[in-house]
Tab-separated table of C-alpha atoms in Angstrom:
chain	number	residue	atom	x	y	z
A	5	MET	CA	37.042	13.588	-3.995
A	6	GLN	CA	34.709	11.209	-5.520
A	7	LYS	CA	32.794	13.957	-6.416
A	8	TYR	CA	34.883	15.574	-8.370
A	9	ILE	CA	36.220	12.833	-10.654
A	10	PRO	CA	32.710	12.605	-12.885
A	11	LEU	CA	33.187	15.997	-13.542
A	12	VAL	CA	36.772	15.676	-14.231
A	13	ALA	CA	35.889	12.796	-16.739
A	14	ARG	CA	33.426	14.806	-18.442
A	15	VAL	CA	36.214	17.675	-19.163
A	16	PHE	CA	38.668	15.284	-20.804
A	17	LEU	CA	36.197	13.225	-22.563
A	18	THR	CA	34.337	16.423	-24.167
A	19	ALA	CA	37.390	18.235	-24.913
A	20	ILE	CA	38.026	16.719	-28.127
A	21	PHE	CA	34.524	16.846	-29.680
A	22	LEU	CA	34.655	20.895	-28.700
A	23	ASN	CA	37.957	21.368	-29.794
A	24	SER	CA	36.864	19.391	-33.307
A	25	ALA	CA	33.870	20.949	-33.944
A	26	TYR	CA	35.515	24.549	-33.137
A	27	GLY	CA	37.902	23.335	-36.141
A	28	LYS	CA	35.396	22.144	-38.198
A	29	ILE	CA	33.453	26.072	-38.037
A	30	THR	CA	37.196	27.534	-38.422
A	31	GLY	CA	38.192	25.042	-41.582
A	32	PHE	CA	34.851	24.628	-42.934
A	33	SER	CA	35.753	24.330	-46.497
A	34	ARG	CA	39.265	22.565	-45.633
A	35	THR	CA	36.875	19.774	-43.996
A	36	GLN	CA	34.444	19.419	-46.746
A	37	GLU	CA	37.467	18.614	-48.998
A	38	VAL	CA	38.346	15.846	-46.849
A	39	MET	CA	35.127	14.534	-46.731
A	40	ALA	CA	34.961	14.642	-50.059
A	41	GLY	CA	38.281	12.813	-50.369
A	42	ALA	CA	36.867	10.297	-48.378
A	43	GLY	CA	34.466	9.627	-50.970
A	44	ILE	CA	31.536	11.606	-49.274
A	45	PRO	CA	29.544	12.999	-52.064
A	46	ALA	CA	30.051	16.691	-52.846
A	47	GLY	CA	26.812	17.808	-52.411
A	48	LEU	CA	26.428	16.145	-48.673
A	49	THR	CA	29.337	17.166	-47.640
A	50	GLY	CA	28.246	20.764	-46.220
A	51	ILE	CA	24.880	19.335	-44.734
A	52	LEU	CA	26.594	16.104	-43.144
A	53	LEU	CA	29.457	18.772	-42.112
A	54	VAL	CA	26.870	20.963	-40.181
A	55	GLY	CA	25.470	18.211	-38.568
A	56	ALA	CA	28.792	16.942	-37.440
A	57	ILE	CA	29.076	20.878	-35.748
A	58	VAL	CA	25.892	20.223	-33.844
A	59	CYS	CA	26.346	17.091	-32.754
A	60	GLU	CA	29.927	17.422	-31.250
A	61	LEU	CA	29.330	20.755	-30.183
A	62	PHE	CA	25.584	20.443	-28.674
A	63	GLY	CA	26.526	16.929	-27.294
A	64	GLY	CA	30.053	17.866	-25.957
A	65	LEU	CA	28.523	20.877	-23.925
A	66	SER	CA	25.558	18.792	-22.893
A	67	VAL	CA	27.904	15.728	-21.459
A	68	LEU	CA	30.361	18.684	-20.458
A	69	LEU	CA	28.041	21.012	-18.405
A	70	GLY	CA	25.744	17.762	-17.363
A	71	TYR	CA	22.659	18.814	-18.435
A	72	LYS	CA	20.490	16.270	-20.126
A	73	ALA	CA	24.121	14.397	-20.614
A	74	ARG	CA	22.713	11.149	-21.704
A	75	TRP	CA	20.992	12.928	-24.615
A	76	GLY	CA	24.662	14.454	-25.285
A	77	ALA	CA	26.280	11.366	-25.290
A	78	ILE	CA	23.865	9.838	-27.506
A	79	ALA	CA	24.448	12.669	-29.858
A	80	LEU	CA	27.875	11.999	-29.793
A	81	ILE	CA	27.832	8.311	-30.030
A	82	ILE	CA	25.636	8.831	-33.325
A	83	PHE	CA	28.181	11.087	-34.958
A	84	LEU	CA	31.249	9.148	-33.873
A	85	ILE	CA	30.000	5.661	-35.031
A	86	PRO	CA	29.837	6.827	-39.021
A	87	ALA	CA	32.713	9.188	-38.827
A	88	THR	CA	34.774	5.889	-37.303
A	89	LEU	CA	33.581	4.052	-39.672
A	90	ILE	CA	34.140	6.533	-42.975
A	91	PHE	CA	37.635	7.747	-41.623
A	92	HIS	CA	39.174	5.030	-39.736
A	93	THR	CA	39.315	2.170	-41.000
A	94	ASN	CA	42.106	1.962	-43.346
A	95	PHE	CA	44.121	-0.644	-41.097
A	96	ALA	CA	46.804	-0.718	-43.104
A	97	GLU	CA	48.221	2.814	-41.766
A	98	ARG	CA	49.120	3.007	-38.550
A	99	MET	CA	47.694	6.183	-37.176
A	100	GLN	CA	44.122	5.081	-38.711
A	101	VAL	CA	44.212	2.467	-35.926
A	102	ILE	CA	45.407	4.749	-33.547
A	103	GLN	CA	42.130	6.973	-34.827
A	104	PHE	CA	39.924	3.966	-34.661
A	105	LEU	CA	41.117	2.903	-30.966
A	106	LYS	CA	40.882	6.159	-29.585
A	107	ASN	CA	37.092	6.187	-31.076
A	108	LEU	CA	36.760	3.003	-29.562
A	109	GLY	CA	37.750	4.557	-25.795
A	110	LEU	CA	35.588	7.884	-25.797
A	111	LEU	CA	32.535	5.460	-27.240
A	112	GLY	CA	33.161	3.651	-23.943
A	113	GLY	CA	33.440	6.865	-21.866
A	114	LEU	CA	30.285	7.666	-23.746
A	115	LEU	CA	28.485	4.539	-23.200
A	116	MET	CA	29.524	5.260	-19.189
A	117	VAL	CA	27.780	8.717	-19.206
A	118	TYR	CA	24.840	7.015	-20.568
A	119	SER	CA	24.644	3.933	-18.484
A	120	PHE	CA	25.366	5.944	-14.889
A	121	GLY	CA	24.449	9.876	-15.456
A	122	SER	CA	26.943	12.981	-15.398
A	123	GLY	CA	27.755	12.556	-11.690
A	124	PRO	CA	26.661	15.116	-8.577
A	125	LEU	CA	28.662	17.887	-9.557
A	126	SER	CA	26.165	18.481	-12.750
A	127	LEU	CA	23.369	20.912	-14.047
A	128	ASP	CA	21.091	17.960	-13.865
A	129	LYS	CA	22.098	17.282	-10.070
A	130	GLN	CA	21.497	20.874	-9.330
A	131	GLN	CA	17.488	21.240	-10.799
């Protein structure tokens, strides 16, 4: 049973990133509007959005599959820190507090992957 827990944890941990990448791809222009509304200059939203999609998609798949999972965790951490600080620091709004704390939990899970690896059921272990 112990060998399955890291796999289940990786599935749960990456679901939000992969879903978010899909939402950004399918709602690209709407996401750019949200970014601009948060104060990001309109000329930068496109390139930053592509970077966010790449980090979430490839970092999420890396951690999910356990292939170079430590690198994937770092990519997701690099994405998550500025995203949290830009979009989730209005602590006057209860939902933003929840989003901020959710992101802290995600950072904790990603730090665990970085520290301990992806576990026995992963592509890294199959090599």
